[in-house]
């Protein structure tokens, strides 16, 4: 995982090497962006502040969901576990990307949970944010 001042990038590996890359950031207008990149295609999912979901992908149906689920399971079983706070963020990012790509109604909740988990880690301005129910 790499964390910058503006985004979080998760790397998924298998025994053969790099499996996929998932990047998350929040646009100035409040839109959440999830970009997944794999050797055979990509997906760009935007969850806008008004609730609109936009997906652009070159992956076959169901592929993004399966791959992000595989990446999420790797975070919980890693030999190098994520620090407290980052696990929730990483899982939130992967699950939101999968739910939004599948047009799953749980995508909204997953997106809110991801934002609540990740935004305080990205910006000291929001480190005391409290998200009800999460």
Coordinates of N, CA and C in Angstrom, one line a residue:
X1 N 0.8 -1.2 0.0 CA 0.0 0.0 0.0 C 0.9 1.2 0.0
X2 N 0.5 2.2 -0.8 CA 1.2 3.5 -0.8 C 0.2 4.6 -0.5
X3 N 0.6 5.5 0.3 CA -0.3 6.6 0.7 C 0.4 7.9 0.4
X4 N -0.3 8.7 -0.3 CA 0.2 10.1 -0.6 C -0.8 11.1 0.1
X5 N -0.5 12.3 -0.2 CA -1.4 13.4 0.4 C -2.8 13.4 -0.3
X6 N -2.9 12.8 -1.5 CA -4.1 12.8 -2.3 C -4.7 11.5 -2.6
X7 N -4.0 10.4 -2.5 CA -4.6 9.1 -2.8 C -4.0 8.0 -2.0
X8 N -4.7 6.8 -2.2 CA -4.2 5.6 -1.6 C -4.2 4.5 -2.7
X9 N -3.0 3.9 -2.8 CA -2.9 2.8 -3.9 C -2.6 1.5 -3.2
X10 N -3.4 0.5 -3.6 CA -3.3 -0.8 -3.0 C -2.7 -1.7 -4.1
X11 N -1.8 -2.6 -3.8 CA -1.2 -3.5 -4.7 C -1.5 -4.9 -4.3
X12 N -2.0 -5.7 -5.3 CA -2.3 -7.1 -5.0 C -1.3 -8.0 -5.7
X13 N -0.8 -9.0 -5.0 CA 0.3 -9.9 -5.5 C -0.2 -11.3 -5.4
X14 N 0.3 -12.1 -6.4 CA 0.2 -13.6 -6.3 C 1.6 -14.1 -6.3
X15 N 1.7 -15.5 -6.3 CA 3.0 -16.1 -6.3 C 3.7 -15.7 -7.6
X16 N 3.0 -15.3 -8.7 CA 3.6 -14.9 -9.9 C 4.0 -13.5 -10.1
X17 N 3.7 -12.7 -9.0 CA 4.0 -11.3 -9.1 C 2.8 -10.4 -8.9
X18 N 2.9 -9.1 -9.4 CA 1.9 -8.1 -9.3 C 0.6 -8.6 -10.0
X19 N -0.5 -8.6 -9.2 CA -1.8 -9.1 -9.7 C -2.7 -7.9 -10.2
X20 N -2.7 -6.8 -9.4 CA -3.5 -5.7 -9.8 C -3.2 -4.5 -8.9
X21 N -3.7 -3.4 -9.4 CA -3.5 -2.1 -8.6 C -4.8 -1.4 -8.5
X22 N -5.2 -1.0 -7.3 CA -6.4 -0.3 -7.0 C -6.1 1.1 -6.4
X23 N -6.5 2.2 -7.0 CA -6.2 3.5 -6.4 C -7.5 4.2 -6.1
X24 N -7.5 4.9 -5.0 CA -8.7 5.6 -4.5 C -8.3 7.0 -4.1
X25 N -9.2 8.0 -4.5 CA -9.0 9.3 -4.1 C -10.4 10.0 -4.1
X26 N -10.4 11.2 -3.4 CA -11.6 12.0 -3.4 C -11.3 13.3 -4.1
X27 N -12.2 13.6 -5.1 CA -12.1 14.8 -5.9 C -12.5 16.0 -5.1
X28 N -12.1 17.2 -5.5 CA -12.5 18.4 -4.7 C -14.0 18.6 -4.6
X29 N -14.8 18.1 -5.5 CA -16.2 18.2 -5.4 C -16.9 17.1 -4.5
X30 N -16.0 16.3 -3.9 CA -16.5 15.2 -3.0 C -16.7 13.9 -3.7
X31 N -16.6 13.8 -5.0 CA -16.7 12.5 -5.7 C -15.6 11.6 -5.3
X32 N -15.9 10.3 -5.1 CA -14.9 9.3 -4.8 C -14.6 8.5 -6.1
X33 N -13.3 8.4 -6.3 CA -12.8 7.7 -7.6 C -12.1 6.4 -7.2
X34 N -12.4 5.3 -7.9 CA -11.8 4.0 -7.7 C -11.3 3.6 -9.0
X35 N -10.0 3.4 -9.2 CA -9.4 3.0 -10.4 C -8.7 1.6 -10.2
X36 N -9.1 0.6 -10.9 CA -8.5 -0.7 -10.8 C -7.8 -1.0 -12.1
X37 N -6.5 -1.5 -12.0 CA -5.7 -1.7 -13.2 C -5.2 -3.1 -13.1
X38 N -5.4 -3.9 -14.1 CA -4.9 -5.3 -14.2 C -4.3 -5.5 -15.6
X39 N -3.5 -6.5 -15.8 CA -2.8 -6.7 -17.0 C -3.7 -6.9 -18.2
X40 N -5.0 -7.3 -18.0 CA -5.9 -7.5 -19.1 C -7.0 -6.5 -19.2
X41 N -6.9 -5.4 -18.4 CA -7.9 -4.4 -18.5 C -8.0 -3.5 -17.2
X42 N -8.9 -2.6 -17.3 CA -9.0 -1.6 -16.2 C -10.5 -1.3 -15.9
X43 N -10.7 -0.7 -14.8 CA -12.1 -0.2 -14.4 C -11.9 1.2 -13.7
X44 N -12.7 2.1 -14.1 CA -12.6 3.5 -13.5 C -14.1 3.7 -13.0
X45 N -14.2 3.8 -11.7 CA -15.6 3.9 -11.1 C -15.6 5.2 -10.3
X46 N -16.6 6.1 -10.6 CA -16.7 7.3 -9.9 C -18.1 7.3 -9.2
X47 N -18.0 7.6 -7.9 CA -19.2 7.8 -7.1 C -19.3 9.2 -6.8
X48 N -20.2 10.0 -7.5 CA -20.2 11.4 -7.4 C -20.9 11.8 -6.1
X49 N -20.7 13.1 -5.7 CA -21.3 13.6 -4.5 C -22.8 13.6 -4.5
X50 N -23.4 13.6 -5.7 CA -24.9 13.6 -5.8 C -25.4 12.1 -5.9
X51 N -24.6 11.1 -5.8 CA -25.0 9.7 -5.8 C -24.9 9.0 -7.1
X52 N -24.5 9.7 -8.1 CA -24.4 9.1 -9.5 C -23.2 8.2 -9.5
X53 N -23.3 7.1 -10.1 CA -22.2 6.1 -10.3 C -21.9 6.0 -11.8
X54 N -20.7 6.3 -12.1 CA -20.2 6.2 -13.5 C -19.1 5.1 -13.5
X55 N -19.3 4.2 -14.5 CA -18.3 3.1 -14.6 C -17.8 3.0 -16.0
X56 N -16.5 3.0 -16.2 CA -15.8 2.8 -17.5 C -14.9 1.6 -17.3
X57 N -15.1 0.5 -18.1 CA -14.2 -0.6 -17.9 C -14.0 -1.4 -19.2
X58 N -12.9 -2.1 -19.2 CA -12.5 -3.0 -20.3 C -12.5 -4.4 -19.9
X59 N -12.9 -4.6 -18.6 CA -12.9 -6.0 -18.0 C -14.3 -6.7 -18.3
X60 N -14.2 -8.0 -18.4 CA -15.4 -8.8 -18.6 C -16.3 -8.6 -17.4
X61 N -17.7 -8.7 -17.6 CA -18.6 -8.7 -16.4 C -18.2 -9.6 -15.3
X62 N -18.2 -9.2 -14.1 CA -17.9 -10.0 -12.9 C -16.4 -10.1 -12.6
X63 N -15.6 -9.7 -13.5 CA -14.1 -9.8 -13.3 C -13.7 -8.9 -12.2
X64 N -14.1 -7.6 -12.2 CA -13.6 -6.7 -11.2 C -14.1 -7.1 -9.8
X65 N -15.3 -7.5 -9.7 CA -15.8 -8.0 -8.4 C -15.0 -9.1 -7.8
X66 N -14.7 -10.1 -8.6 CA -13.9 -11.3 -8.2 C -12.5 -10.9 -7.8
X67 N -11.9 -10.0 -8.6 CA -10.5 -9.6 -8.3 C -10.4 -8.7 -7.1
X68 N -11.3 -7.8 -6.9 CA -11.2 -7.0 -5.7 C -11.5 -7.8 -4.5
X69 N -12.4 -8.8 -4.6 CA -12.7 -9.6 -3.4 C -11.4 -10.4 -3.1
X70 N -10.7 -10.9 -4.1 CA -9.4 -11.6 -3.8 C -8.4 -10.7 -3.2
X71 N -8.3 -9.4 -3.6 CA -7.4 -8.5 -3.0 C -7.8 -8.2 -1.6
X72 N -9.1 -8.1 -1.3 CA -9.6 -7.8 0.1 C -9.2 -8.9 1.0
X73 N -9.4 -10.2 0.5 CA -9.1 -11.3 1.4 C -7.6 -11.3 1.7
X74 N -6.7 -10.9 0.8 CA -5.3 -10.8 1.1 C -4.9 -9.8 2.2
X75 N -5.7 -8.8 2.4 CA -5.4 -7.8 3.5 C -5.6 -8.5 4.8
X76 N -6.6 -9.3 5.0 CA -6.9 -9.9 6.3 C -6.0 -11.1 6.6
X77 N -5.4 -11.7 5.5 CA -4.5 -12.9 5.7 C -3.1 -12.6 5.4
X78 N -2.7 -11.4 5.3 CA -1.3 -11.0 4.9 C -0.4 -11.4 6.0
X79 N 0.9 -11.7 5.6 CA 1.9 -12.0 6.6 C 2.4 -10.6 7.2
X80 N 2.1 -9.5 6.5 CA 2.4 -8.2 7.0 C 1.1 -7.4 7.1
X81 N 0.4 -7.6 8.2 CA -0.9 -7.0 8.4 C -0.8 -5.5 8.4
X82 N -1.9 -4.8 7.9 CA -1.9 -3.4 7.9 C -2.1 -2.8 9.3
X83 N -1.6 -1.6 9.5 CA -1.7 -0.9 10.8 C -3.2 -0.7 11.0
X84 N -3.5 -0.5 12.3 CA -4.9 -0.2 12.7 C -5.4 1.0 11.9
X85 N -6.6 0.9 11.5 CA -7.1 2.0 10.7 C -7.0 1.8 9.2
X86 N -5.8 1.3 8.8 CA -5.6 1.1 7.3 C -6.3 -0.1 6.8
X87 N -6.5 -1.1 7.7 CA -7.2 -2.3 7.2 C -8.7 -2.0 6.8
X88 N -9.3 -1.2 7.6 CA -10.7 -0.8 7.3 C -10.7 0.1 6.0
X89 N -9.7 0.9 5.9 CA -9.6 1.7 4.7 C -9.4 0.8 3.4
X90 N -8.5 -0.1 3.5 CA -8.2 -0.9 2.4 C -9.4 -1.8 2.0
X91 N -10.0 -2.4 3.0 CA -11.2 -3.2 2.7 C -12.3 -2.4 2.2
X92 N -12.5 -1.2 2.7 CA -13.5 -0.3 2.2 C -13.3 0.1 0.7
X93 N -12.1 0.3 0.4 CA -11.8 0.7 -1.0 C -12.1 -0.5 -1.9
X94 N -11.6 -1.7 -1.6 CA -11.8 -2.8 -2.5 C -13.3 -3.2 -2.6
X95 N -14.0 -3.2 -1.5 CA -15.4 -3.6 -1.5 C -16.2 -2.6 -2.2
X96 N -15.9 -1.3 -2.0 CA -16.7 -0.3 -2.7 C -16.5 -0.4 -4.2
X97 N -15.2 -0.5 -4.7 CA -15.0 -0.7 -6.1 C -15.8 -1.8 -6.7
X98 N -15.8 -2.9 -6.0 CA -16.5 -4.1 -6.5 C -18.0 -3.9 -6.5
X99 N -18.6 -3.3 -5.4 CA -20.0 -3.0 -5.4 C -20.5 -2.0 -6.4
X100 N -19.7 -0.9 -6.6 CA -20.1 0.1 -7.6 C -20.0 -0.5 -9.0
X101 N -19.0 -1.3 -9.2 CA -18.8 -1.9 -10.6 C -20.0 -2.8 -10.9
X102 N -20.5 -3.4 -9.9 CA -21.6 -4.4 -10.1 C -23.0 -3.7 -10.0
X103 N -23.0 -2.3 -9.8 CA -24.2 -1.6 -9.6 C -25.0 -2.1 -8.5
X104 N -24.3 -2.6 -7.4 CA -24.9 -3.1 -6.2 C -25.4 -2.0 -5.4
X105 N -26.6 -2.0 -4.8 CA -27.1 -0.9 -4.0 C -26.3 -0.7 -2.7
X106 N -25.5 -1.7 -2.3 CA -24.7 -1.6 -1.1 C -23.4 -0.7 -1.4
X107 N -23.2 -0.4 -2.7 CA -22.1 0.5 -3.1 C -22.1 1.8 -2.3
X108 N -23.3 2.4 -2.1 CA -23.4 3.7 -1.4 C -22.9 3.5 0.0
X109 N -23.3 2.5 0.7 CA -22.9 2.4 2.1 C -21.4 2.0 2.1
X110 N -20.9 1.2 1.2 CA -19.5 0.9 1.2 C -18.7 2.1 0.9
X111 N -19.2 3.0 0.0 CA -18.4 4.2 -0.3 C -18.3 5.2 0.9
X112 N -19.4 5.3 1.6 CA -19.4 6.1 2.8 C -18.4 5.5 3.8
X113 N -18.5 4.2 4.0 CA -17.6 3.6 4.9 C -16.1 3.7 4.5
X114 N -15.8 3.6 3.2 CA -14.5 3.8 2.7 C -14.0 5.3 3.0
X115 N -14.9 6.2 2.7 CA -14.5 7.6 3.0 C -14.3 7.9 4.4
X116 N -15.1 7.3 5.3 CA -15.0 7.5 6.7 C -13.7 6.9 7.2
X117 N -13.3 5.7 6.7 CA -12.1 5.1 7.1 C -10.8 5.7 6.5
X118 N -10.9 6.2 5.3 CA -9.7 6.6 4.6 C -9.4 8.1 4.7
X119 N -10.4 9.0 4.6 CA -10.2 10.4 4.5 C -9.4 10.9 5.8
X120 N -9.7 10.4 7.0 CA -9.0 10.9 8.2 C -7.5 10.4 8.1
X121 N -7.2 9.4 7.4 CA -5.8 8.9 7.3 C -5.1 9.7 6.2
X122 N -5.8 10.3 5.3 CA -5.1 11.1 4.2 C -4.9 12.5 4.6
X123 N -5.7 13.1 5.5 CA -5.6 14.5 5.8 C -5.8 14.7 7.3
X124 N -4.8 15.4 7.9 CA -4.9 15.7 9.3 C -6.1 16.6 9.7
X125 N -6.6 17.3 8.7 CA -7.7 18.2 8.8 C -9.0 17.4 9.3
X126 N -9.0 16.2 8.8 CA -10.2 15.3 9.1 C -9.9 14.2 10.0
X127 N -8.8 14.2 10.8 CA -8.4 13.1 11.6 C -9.4 12.8 12.8
X128 N -10.2 13.8 13.2 CA -11.1 13.6 14.2 C -12.6 13.4 13.7
X129 N -12.7 13.1 12.5 CA -14.0 12.9 11.9 C -14.7 11.7 12.5
X130 N -16.0 11.8 12.8 CA -16.7 10.7 13.3 C -17.9 10.4 12.4
X131 N -18.0 9.2 12.0 CA -19.0 8.8 11.0 C -20.0 7.9 11.8
X132 N -21.2 8.4 11.9 CA -22.2 7.6 12.7 C -22.5 6.3 12.0
X133 N -22.5 5.2 12.8 CA -22.9 3.9 12.3 C -21.7 3.2 11.7
X134 N -20.5 3.7 11.6 CA -19.4 3.0 11.0 C -18.3 2.9 12.0

